[in-house]
Coordinates of C-alpha atoms and ligand atoms in Angstrom, one line a residue:
M30 CA -18.8 -7.7 -21.8
V31 CA -16.1 -7.3 -24.7
S32 CA -13.0 -7.7 -23.3
R33 CA -10.2 -4.5 -23.0
V34 CA -7.7 -6.8 -22.2
I35 CA -4.6 -6.4 -24.1
P36 CA -1.8 -9.4 -23.9
V37 CA 1.5 -8.1 -23.0
E38 CA 4.7 -9.0 -24.1
P39 CA 5.8 -11.9 -23.9
F40 CA 8.4 -12.5 -20.5
D41 CA 10.8 -14.3 -18.5
L42 CA 9.4 -13.8 -15.2
V43 CA 11.7 -16.0 -11.9
I44 CA 10.1 -16.0 -8.9
F45 CA 12.8 -16.0 -5.9
G46 CA 11.3 -17.8 -3.0
G47 CA 8.4 -18.7 -5.3
T48 CA 7.6 -21.5 -2.6
G49 CA 6.6 -19.2 -0.4
D50 CA 3.7 -18.1 1.2
L51 CA 4.0 -14.6 -0.9
A52 CA 4.9 -16.2 -3.8
R53 CA 2.0 -19.3 -3.0
R54 CA -1.2 -17.2 -1.7
K55 CA -0.2 -13.8 -3.8
I56 CA 2.1 -13.1 -6.6
L57 CA 1.5 -16.9 -8.8
P58 CA -2.9 -16.5 -8.0
S59 CA -2.5 -12.5 -9.3
L60 CA -0.8 -14.2 -12.5
F61 CA -3.1 -17.7 -12.4
R62 CA -6.2 -14.2 -12.5
R63 CA -4.2 -12.0 -15.6
F64 CA -4.1 -15.5 -17.6
C65 CA -7.2 -16.2 -17.0
D66 CA -7.8 -12.7 -18.2
G67 CA -6.0 -13.8 -21.4
Q68 CA -3.8 -10.8 -20.9
M69 CA -0.8 -13.1 -20.6
P70 CA 0.4 -14.2 -24.1
D71 CA 1.5 -18.0 -25.2
Q72 CA 5.3 -17.2 -25.0
A73 CA 5.3 -15.6 -20.7
R74 CA 6.7 -18.4 -18.6
I75 CA 6.6 -18.6 -15.5
I76 CA 10.0 -19.8 -13.3
G77 CA 10.4 -20.4 -9.1
A78 CA 13.4 -20.6 -7.7
A79 CA 14.0 -21.1 -4.1
R80 CA 16.4 -24.0 -2.2
S81 CA 14.2 -27.0 -1.8
D82 CA 15.0 -29.5 -3.7
L83 CA 11.4 -30.6 -5.8
T84 CA 11.7 -31.1 -9.4
V85 CA 8.9 -29.1 -12.3
S86 CA 5.7 -31.4 -11.4
Q87 CA 6.8 -31.0 -8.0
Y88 CA 6.8 -27.9 -8.6
R89 CA 3.5 -27.7 -9.8
D90 CA 1.7 -29.7 -7.7
L91 CA 2.8 -27.4 -4.6
I92 CA 1.2 -24.1 -6.6
G93 CA -2.1 -25.7 -7.9
Q94 CA -2.7 -26.3 -4.5
A95 CA -1.7 -22.9 -3.2
L96 CA -4.1 -21.4 -6.3
Q97 CA -6.9 -24.0 -5.4
D98 CA -6.6 -22.4 -1.6
A99 CA -6.7 -18.9 -3.6
L100 CA -8.9 -18.2 -5.6
D101 CA -11.8 -20.0 -4.4
K102 CA -14.0 -16.9 -5.9
C103 CA -13.3 -17.7 -8.8
D104 CA -14.6 -19.6 -12.0
C105 CA -11.8 -20.2 -13.7
S106 CA -11.6 -24.0 -15.3
D107 CA -10.0 -26.7 -14.9
E108 CA -8.5 -27.0 -18.1
N109 CA -7.4 -22.9 -17.5
L110 CA -6.0 -24.9 -14.4
A111 CA -3.8 -26.8 -16.8
A112 CA -3.4 -25.0 -19.2
F113 CA -1.6 -21.9 -16.3
L114 CA 0.1 -24.6 -15.1
A115 CA 2.2 -26.0 -17.9
C116 CA 3.7 -22.5 -18.0
L117 CA 6.0 -22.8 -14.4
N118 CA 8.8 -23.8 -14.9
Y119 CA 11.1 -24.4 -11.5
I120 CA 15.1 -23.7 -10.4
P121 CA 15.9 -24.8 -7.2
I122 CA 18.6 -22.7 -6.7
D123 CA 20.7 -20.6 -3.8
A124 CA 20.6 -17.9 -3.1
K125 CA 23.6 -17.2 -1.1
G126 CA 25.5 -20.4 -3.1
T127 CA 26.9 -21.7 -7.1
N128 CA 24.0 -24.2 -7.2
G129 CA 21.0 -23.5 -9.7
W130 CA 22.9 -19.9 -11.5
D131 CA 23.9 -22.1 -14.6
D132 CA 20.2 -23.6 -14.7
L133 CA 18.6 -20.6 -15.1
A134 CA 21.3 -18.5 -17.3
A135 CA 20.7 -21.9 -19.4
I136 CA 17.2 -21.4 -20.2
M137 CA 16.5 -17.4 -19.6
R138 CA 15.5 -16.0 -23.0
P139 CA 17.5 -12.8 -24.2
D140 CA 15.0 -11.8 -26.8
V141 CA 11.2 -11.4 -24.3
V142 CA 11.3 -9.6 -21.7
Q143 CA 12.8 -10.6 -18.2
A144 CA 12.1 -10.3 -14.8
Y145 CA 13.0 -11.4 -11.8
Y146 CA 10.5 -10.8 -8.3
F147 CA 12.8 -10.8 -4.9
S148 CA 10.4 -12.9 -3.2
V149 CA 12.4 -13.2 -0.4
G150 CA 14.3 -11.8 2.6
P151 CA 15.8 -8.0 2.4
S152 CA 19.3 -9.7 3.2
L153 CA 19.2 -12.0 -0.7
F154 CA 18.2 -8.9 -2.0
G155 CA 21.6 -8.1 -2.6
D156 CA 23.2 -12.3 -3.0
I157 CA 21.3 -12.5 -5.9
A158 CA 21.2 -9.2 -7.7
K159 CA 25.0 -9.9 -7.9
R160 CA 24.4 -13.6 -9.0
L161 CA 21.9 -12.6 -11.6
K162 CA 24.9 -10.4 -13.3
K163 CA 28.1 -12.2 -12.6
H164 CA 26.5 -14.7 -14.1
K165 CA 25.1 -13.4 -16.7
I166 CA 21.7 -13.9 -16.2
A167 CA 20.2 -10.4 -16.7
G168 CA 20.0 -8.7 -19.6
K169 CA 20.5 -4.4 -19.1
D170 CA 17.3 -3.9 -19.3
A171 CA 15.6 -6.8 -17.5
R172 CA 13.1 -5.7 -14.1
I173 CA 13.9 -6.8 -10.7
V174 CA 10.7 -5.8 -8.1
V175 CA 10.9 -5.5 -4.7
E176 CA 9.0 -6.5 -1.5
K177 CA 8.5 -4.0 0.9
P178 CA 10.2 -3.7 4.5
F179 CA 12.4 -2.0 2.1
G180 CA 15.0 -1.1 5.4
H181 CA 14.5 -0.7 8.4
D182 CA 15.8 3.0 8.9
L183 CA 17.3 6.2 6.4
P184 CA 20.4 3.5 6.6
S185 CA 19.6 0.1 5.9
A186 CA 17.4 2.2 3.1
R187 CA 20.4 3.5 1.7
D188 CA 22.5 0.4 1.7
L189 CA 19.8 -1.6 0.2
N190 CA 19.8 0.6 -2.5
A191 CA 23.6 0.7 -3.4
T192 CA 23.4 -2.7 -3.2
L193 CA 21.3 -3.0 -5.7
A194 CA 22.1 0.1 -7.3
K195 CA 25.6 -1.4 -8.4
H196 CA 24.0 -3.9 -10.2
F197 CA 20.8 -2.1 -12.2
E198 CA 19.5 0.7 -12.8
E199 CA 16.6 3.2 -11.5
H200 CA 14.8 2.3 -14.2
C201 CA 15.1 -1.1 -14.2
I202 CA 14.3 -1.5 -9.5
Y203 CA 10.6 -1.8 -9.2
R204 CA 9.8 -1.7 -5.1
I205 CA 6.5 -2.8 -4.6
D206 CA 4.4 -1.0 -2.2
H207 CA 0.6 -2.9 -3.1
Y208 CA -1.8 0.6 -2.4
L209 CA -1.0 2.2 -5.0
G210 CA -1.4 -0.7 -7.3
K211 CA -5.4 -0.9 -5.6
E212 CA -8.2 0.8 -8.1
T213 CA -8.9 3.7 -6.2
V214 CA -5.9 4.6 -5.1
Q215 CA -5.2 5.2 -9.1
N216 CA -9.1 6.5 -8.6
L217 CA -7.7 9.5 -6.6
M218 CA -5.6 10.6 -9.1
A219 CA -7.9 10.6 -12.2
L220 CA -10.3 12.8 -9.9
R221 CA -8.3 14.3 -8.6
F222 CA -6.6 15.3 -11.7
G223 CA -9.4 14.4 -15.2
N224 CA -11.5 16.8 -12.9
M225 CA -11.8 20.9 -12.7
L226 CA -14.8 20.4 -9.9
F227 CA -12.6 19.6 -6.5
E228 CA -9.1 20.5 -7.8
P229 CA -9.5 23.8 -7.3
L230 CA -11.0 23.4 -4.4
W231 CA -7.7 21.7 -2.9
N232 CA -5.7 23.1 -1.5
A233 CA -6.1 24.7 2.5
Q234 CA -8.8 28.0 1.7
Y235 CA -10.9 25.1 1.2
V236 CA -9.8 22.1 3.4
D237 CA -10.2 22.5 7.0
H238 CA -8.4 18.4 7.5
V239 CA -7.1 15.7 5.6
Q240 CA -7.2 11.9 7.5
I241 CA -6.0 8.7 6.4
T242 CA -7.5 6.1 7.8
V243 CA -5.6 2.4 8.1
A244 CA -7.6 0.1 10.2
E245 CA -7.6 -3.4 11.0
D246 CA -9.5 -5.7 13.3
I247 CA -6.5 -8.8 13.6
G248 CA -3.4 -8.5 15.7
V249 CA -0.1 -9.8 14.5
D250 CA -1.1 -13.2 14.0
G251 CA 1.6 -15.3 14.6
R252 CA 4.4 -12.4 13.3
G253 CA 4.8 -11.2 16.7
A254 CA 8.8 -11.3 17.3
Y255 CA 8.8 -9.5 13.5
Y256 CA 6.1 -7.2 14.0
D257 CA 7.6 -6.2 17.0
N258 CA 10.8 -5.2 15.8
S259 CA 9.2 -2.8 13.8
G260 CA 5.4 -1.3 15.0
A261 CA 3.5 0.1 13.5
M262 CA 5.2 3.4 12.1
R263 CA 7.0 1.3 10.0
D264 CA 5.2 -1.0 8.9
M265 CA 2.4 1.1 7.9
V266 CA 2.9 5.1 8.1
Q267 CA 7.2 4.7 6.2
N268 CA 5.7 3.6 3.7
H269 CA 1.6 2.6 2.5
L270 CA 0.1 5.6 4.3
M271 CA 3.0 8.2 3.7
Q272 CA 2.1 7.5 -0.2
L273 CA -1.4 7.6 0.2
L274 CA -1.2 11.5 2.3
C275 CA 1.0 12.2 -0.7
L276 CA -1.4 11.7 -3.9
T277 CA -3.8 13.1 -2.0
A278 CA -0.8 16.1 -1.1
M279 CA 0.4 16.3 -4.0
E280 CA 1.0 19.4 -6.4
P281 CA -0.7 18.0 -10.7
P282 CA 2.3 16.8 -12.3
S283 CA 2.9 18.5 -16.1
K284 CA 2.5 14.5 -16.7
F285 CA 1.4 11.4 -15.8
D286 CA 5.2 9.7 -16.1
P287 CA 6.0 7.9 -13.5
D288 CA 9.3 10.6 -12.6
A289 CA 6.6 12.9 -13.3
V290 CA 4.2 11.7 -10.7
R291 CA 6.9 11.1 -8.0
D292 CA 9.2 14.0 -8.4
E293 CA 6.0 15.9 -6.6
K294 CA 5.3 13.0 -4.3
L295 CA 8.5 12.9 -3.0
K296 CA 8.5 17.5 -2.8
V297 CA 5.3 16.1 0.1
I298 CA 7.8 13.6 1.7
R299 CA 10.1 16.6 1.8
A300 CA 7.5 19.3 3.1
L301 CA 6.5 17.5 6.0
E302 CA 7.0 19.3 8.8
A303 CA 8.4 16.4 12.2
P304 CA 5.7 16.2 13.9
H305 CA 6.3 17.3 18.0
P306 CA 5.6 15.1 20.4
S307 CA 2.8 15.7 21.5
D308 CA 0.9 15.3 18.2
I309 CA 1.6 11.2 17.7
V310 CA -0.2 8.9 20.1
R311 CA 0.7 5.2 20.3
G312 CA -1.0 2.1 21.8
Q313 CA -0.8 -1.4 22.4
Y314 CA -4.1 -3.3 22.2
L315 CA -5.4 -5.4 25.5
A316 CA -6.3 -8.7 25.6
S317 CA -10.2 -9.4 25.0
E318 CA -12.3 -12.6 26.1
D319 CA -11.1 -14.8 23.4
K320 CA -8.2 -13.1 22.4
T321 CA -4.6 -12.7 23.9
S322 CA -3.4 -9.0 24.0
Y323 CA 0.1 -7.3 21.8
L324 CA 2.4 -7.9 24.1
E325 CA 1.8 -12.2 24.7
D326 CA 1.3 -11.9 20.7
C327 CA 4.6 -10.2 20.8
E328 CA 6.1 -12.6 23.6
N329 CA 7.7 -9.8 24.9
P330 CA 6.1 -8.5 28.4
D331 CA 8.6 -5.2 28.7
S332 CA 7.3 -4.2 24.4
K333 CA 7.0 -1.0 24.5
T334 CA 6.4 -1.4 20.7
E335 CA 2.8 0.6 19.1
S336 CA 0.8 -1.3 17.7
F337 CA -1.4 2.1 16.8
I338 CA -0.5 4.5 16.4
A339 CA -2.5 8.3 15.7
L340 CA -0.4 11.2 13.8
R341 CA -1.2 14.8 13.6
L342 CA 1.1 16.5 10.4
H343 CA 1.7 19.5 9.0
I344 CA 3.1 20.6 5.1
A345 CA 5.2 23.5 4.8
N346 CA 4.2 24.6 1.7
W347 CA 2.0 27.4 -0.2
R348 CA -1.2 24.8 -0.8
W349 CA -1.4 23.1 2.7
N350 CA 0.0 25.7 5.2
G351 CA -3.0 25.4 7.8
T352 CA -4.2 22.4 6.5
P353 CA -3.1 19.4 9.5
F354 CA -3.5 15.9 7.6
Y355 CA -4.6 13.0 11.0
L356 CA -4.0 10.0 10.0
R357 CA -4.1 6.6 11.3
T358 CA -3.6 2.7 11.7
G359 CA -3.5 -0.2 14.2
K360 CA -4.2 -3.4 14.7
R361 CA -7.2 -5.1 16.7
L362 CA -9.2 -2.2 16.1
K363 CA -13.3 -2.3 15.1
S364 CA -13.2 -2.9 12.5
R365 CA -11.3 -3.2 8.9
M366 CA -11.7 -0.3 6.9
S367 CA -9.2 1.8 4.8
E368 CA -10.4 5.5 4.0
I369 CA -8.4 9.1 2.8
V370 CA -11.3 12.0 3.9
I371 CA -11.0 15.3 2.3
Q372 CA -13.0 17.3 5.2
F373 CA -14.1 20.5 3.6
K374 CA -14.8 24.0 5.2
E375 CA -17.9 25.1 6.1
P376 CA -20.0 27.8 4.1
P377 CA -18.0 31.5 5.4
H378 CA -21.8 33.1 6.1
S379 CA -25.4 31.0 6.2
I380 CA -28.6 32.5 4.2
F381 CA -30.5 29.7 6.4
E382 CA -32.2 30.2 9.6
S383 CA -31.6 26.9 10.1
A384 CA -27.6 27.2 10.4
P385 CA -24.4 24.8 9.5
G386 CA -24.7 22.4 12.6
Q387 CA -28.7 23.1 13.1
G388 CA -31.1 20.7 11.6
G389 CA -29.4 17.4 10.7
G390 CA -27.2 19.2 7.9
Q391 CA -23.4 19.6 9.1
G392 CA -22.8 22.8 5.9
A393 CA -18.9 21.3 5.4
N394 CA -18.5 18.7 2.5
E395 CA -16.4 15.8 2.9
L396 CA -14.8 13.6 0.8
S397 CA -14.3 10.3 1.6
I398 CA -12.1 7.7 -0.5
R399 CA -12.7 4.3 0.6
L400 CA -10.0 2.0 -0.6
Q401 CA -10.9 -1.3 2.1
P402 CA -14.4 -2.0 2.1
D403 CA -16.6 -1.1 -0.2
E404 CA -14.0 0.4 -3.0
G405 CA -15.5 3.9 -3.8
M406 CA -15.7 7.6 -2.8
D407 CA -18.2 9.8 -1.5
L408 CA -19.4 12.9 -0.9
K409 CA -21.3 14.9 1.5
V410 CA -23.7 17.9 0.2
T411 CA -26.3 19.5 2.2
I412 CA -30.0 20.5 0.6
K413 CA -32.8 20.7 1.9
E414 CA -34.8 18.5 4.4
P415 CA -38.1 17.2 2.3
G416 CA -42.0 18.4 2.9
M417 CA -42.9 21.1 4.3
G418 CA -41.4 22.9 7.6
G419 CA -39.5 26.0 5.7
M420 CA -35.6 25.3 4.9
R421 CA -34.4 22.9 7.0
L422 CA -31.0 21.4 5.8
I423 CA -29.7 17.1 6.2
D424 CA -25.9 16.4 4.9
V425 CA -27.2 13.3 2.0
P426 CA -24.1 11.4 1.1
L427 CA -23.9 10.9 -3.4
D428 CA -22.3 7.8 -2.8
M429 CA -21.0 5.9 -5.8
T430 CA -19.9 2.2 -4.8
F431 CA -17.6 1.0 -7.6
A432 CA -19.4 -2.3 -7.7
E433 CA -23.1 -0.3 -7.7
A434 CA -22.1 1.8 -10.4
L435 CA -20.0 -0.5 -12.5
G436 CA -21.1 -3.5 -12.0
E437 CA -18.6 -6.2 -14.4
Q438 CA -16.3 -3.6 -15.5
A439 CA -15.8 -2.6 -11.3
T440 CA -16.2 -5.9 -9.5
D441 CA -14.0 -8.0 -12.1
A442 CA -11.2 -5.4 -12.0
P443 CA -7.5 -6.3 -11.0
D444 CA -6.2 -6.3 -7.9
A445 CA -3.7 -5.4 -6.4
Y446 CA -0.6 -8.0 -7.2
E447 CA -2.4 -8.1 -10.7
R448 CA -2.3 -4.3 -11.4
L449 CA 1.7 -3.9 -10.5
I450 CA 2.6 -7.3 -11.5
M451 CA 1.7 -6.5 -15.0
D452 CA 3.0 -2.3 -15.3
V453 CA 6.3 -4.7 -14.3
I454 CA 6.3 -6.4 -17.9
R455 CA 5.1 -3.3 -19.6
G456 CA 8.1 -0.9 -18.4
N457 CA 6.3 0.8 -16.0
Q458 CA 7.3 2.7 -12.6
T459 CA 4.6 4.7 -12.2
L460 CA 3.0 3.3 -9.0
F461 CA 6.9 1.6 -8.2
M462 CA 8.3 3.1 -5.0
R463 CA 11.9 5.4 -6.3
G464 CA 14.8 4.7 -4.4
D465 CA 15.2 8.6 -3.2
E466 CA 11.5 8.9 -2.2
V467 CA 11.8 5.5 0.4
E468 CA 14.7 7.6 1.7
A469 CA 13.1 10.5 2.3
A470 CA 10.6 9.0 3.9
W471 CA 13.4 7.2 6.8
A472 CA 14.7 10.1 7.0
W473 CA 11.4 11.3 8.2
T474 CA 10.6 8.9 10.1
D475 CA 14.0 7.5 12.1
P476 CA 14.1 10.9 14.1
I477 CA 10.5 10.3 15.0
I478 CA 11.3 7.1 16.7
D479 CA 14.9 8.5 18.5
T480 CA 12.6 10.9 19.9
W481 CA 10.3 6.9 21.1
K482 CA 13.7 5.2 22.1
A483 CA 15.0 8.0 24.3
A484 CA 11.9 8.6 26.0
D485 CA 11.2 5.3 26.6
E486 CA 7.3 5.4 27.1
R487 CA 5.0 2.9 27.0
P488 CA 2.9 3.0 24.8
Y489 CA -1.4 3.9 25.8
T490 CA -3.1 1.3 25.8
Y491 CA -6.5 0.1 24.4
E492 CA -9.6 -2.2 24.0
T493 CA -9.7 -4.8 21.3
G494 CA -12.1 -3.9 19.0
S495 CA -12.1 -0.4 19.6
T496 CA -11.0 2.8 17.8
G497 CA -7.5 3.8 18.8
P498 CA -6.4 4.5 22.8
E499 CA -8.8 7.4 24.4
E500 CA -6.1 9.6 23.3
A501 CA -6.5 9.5 20.0
L502 CA -9.6 11.2 19.8
I503 CA -8.5 13.1 22.6
L504 CA -5.9 14.6 19.8
M505 CA -8.6 15.5 17.7
H506 CA -10.7 16.7 20.0
Q507 CA -7.8 19.3 20.7
D508 CA -8.5 20.3 17.4
G509 CA -13.0 20.4 18.0
R510 CA -12.3 17.9 14.8
R511 CA -12.9 14.5 15.3
W512 CA -12.5 11.1 13.7
R513 CA -14.6 9.6 11.4
D514 CA -16.3 6.6 12.7
L515 CA -14.9 3.2 11.5
K516 CA -18.4 1.9 10.1
V517 CA -18.2 -2.6 11.2
Ligands
NAP629 P1 8.6 -17.4 3.5 O1 7.0 -17.7 3.3 O2 9.7 -17.4 4.3 O3 9.0 -17.6 1.5 C1 10.9 -17.1 2.1 C2 11.3 -18.2 0.0 O4 12.0 -17.4 0.3 C3 10.8 -19.4 0.3 O5 10.2 -19.9 -1.0 C4 12.2 -20.0 0.3 O6 12.2 -21.3 0.3 C5 13.2 -19.4 0.2 N1 14.5 -19.0 0.1 C6 15.0 -18.7 1.5 N2 16.0 -18.9 1.9 C7 17.0 -18.4 0.2 C8 17.5 -18.6 -0.6 N3 19.2 -19.3 0.1 N4 17.8 -19.4 -1.8 C9 17.0 -19.4 -2.2 N5 15.9 -18.8 -1.8 C10 16.0 -18.8 0.2 O7 8.4 -15.5 2.1 P2 7.0 -14.9 2.1 O8 6.3 -14.5 3.1 O9 6.7 -15.8 0.8 O10 8.8 -12.8 2.2 C11 8.6 -13.0 1.2 C12 9.7 -11.5 1.5 O11 8.1 -10.3 0.7 C13 9.7 -10.6 2.8 O12 10.5 -10.1 2.8 C14 9.0 -10.4 3.0 O13 8.8 -9.4 4.7 C15 8.1 -10.4 2.6 N6 6.6 -9.7 1.9 C16 5.7 -11.1 2.3 C17 3.9 -10.5 2.4 C18 3.5 -12.0 2.7 O14 2.2 -11.3 3.0 N7 3.6 -12.9 2.9 C19 3.4 -9.8 2.4 C20 4.5 -8.0 2.1 C21 5.3 -8.5 1.9 P3 13.4 -22.5 0.3 O15 13.5 -22.9 1.6 O16 13.0 -23.2 -0.5 O17 14.8 -21.8 -0.5

């Protein structure tokens, strides 16, 4: 197959926290894949920066090992690995001190794209941003990339935005939400705005409800203390699920341009009604035969933090009036699966003897957009069951698993981090969150969490390997609906 990859401009990318878990498991393997694909130009350089006193050669050894651990399925040659490692440099630097900053200033090139990836805790963002400017390292158009969590609540997100804004303009700030880099998420926009088929039906008149599920089968594994201070609402809903909701519900932007898209997403967040407590179910996973419970994992027997949440939400605008959006996410569930389901209404009148709901056919179309596993989409349509026996209706999926439909093109598609890092170098902010979006999401989230705190109630419990607490099923049953299966 002819490669469609166009190399990006020459760049210097500094990874603060270049020795950390995220850099080793995600950022550098992603860059390596782009390198192997020919997207990194010869003049590109990557500079790791952290406090550890490593030589460049020790850093290359560390990253060489990390790449081999992370990329078992990669068929890149030893030659590629050696060539990639030769692009790496390392500078010992202390984000809070004076060490290393002049050395960094001395090697940065002013005439190439400069990007600074803050792969460190948010408490260091301000220190790094300040020093990049104070030491005249970052040029006017230098980009900074910041990781989640972007704040813990509205005041902390505002502080973080204000701190970064003192040193960098908004068009230079790239707030990563890796969900936005997923192929299917972008395909959601292509599906909606590149076709005539769906958009006329994409509203309360034709859509019965929408389900957004992000299910994980793992627990809080090793992150118990951090997670207990956060919970599913802060860790997943405020950012990832909110972004999926926005892309599903937003109005067509006037063009595929960063601000046009982000303006429309912001309007959705602002139109989200505050859910009533009865619209929310929170849960904590129980121990199983071989696994510990949430309370054991977070080492806090009194914890009231949720490892699962289901919500029934309403968007107060013309398009969605009367169409609920059901969101759920949790840990230690039956399977690892993320999808968006658009459940259309049943036809208003059936002309067939075998009416909707009989003969196996439901009569209501269902479009599901799978983020993982097996990225793809399927559309459930009702057809006549083949053979004799009259007009018996059955539902069949029109399935498009990208890997099957598009072959190599889909299986070789870059992963979310690869795409997003290349977007930073290209200067394209469409798939990154704007400061006002993040603040609006917290402004919606905070009062909900405050209500829980005031009520001081324990979340429901659920079995490890289940679909969450019973009460989440009831939330749907009350409305005469049901969640889609979490397929194993
Ligand atoms: P980590 O493994 O603890 O790494 C932290 C990095 O920061 C290390 O390289 C550390 O190196 C460096 N560092 C710490 N203090 C420093 C200082 N004063 N000056 C310069 N460097 C310093 O953390 P991580 O898991 O990579 O996470 C980094 C950030 O990404 C966090 O905000 C995290 O929440 C976020 N994140 C991580 C993941 C993930 O999968 N890991 C996913 C999403 C978001 P030295 O100790 O040598 O200085």
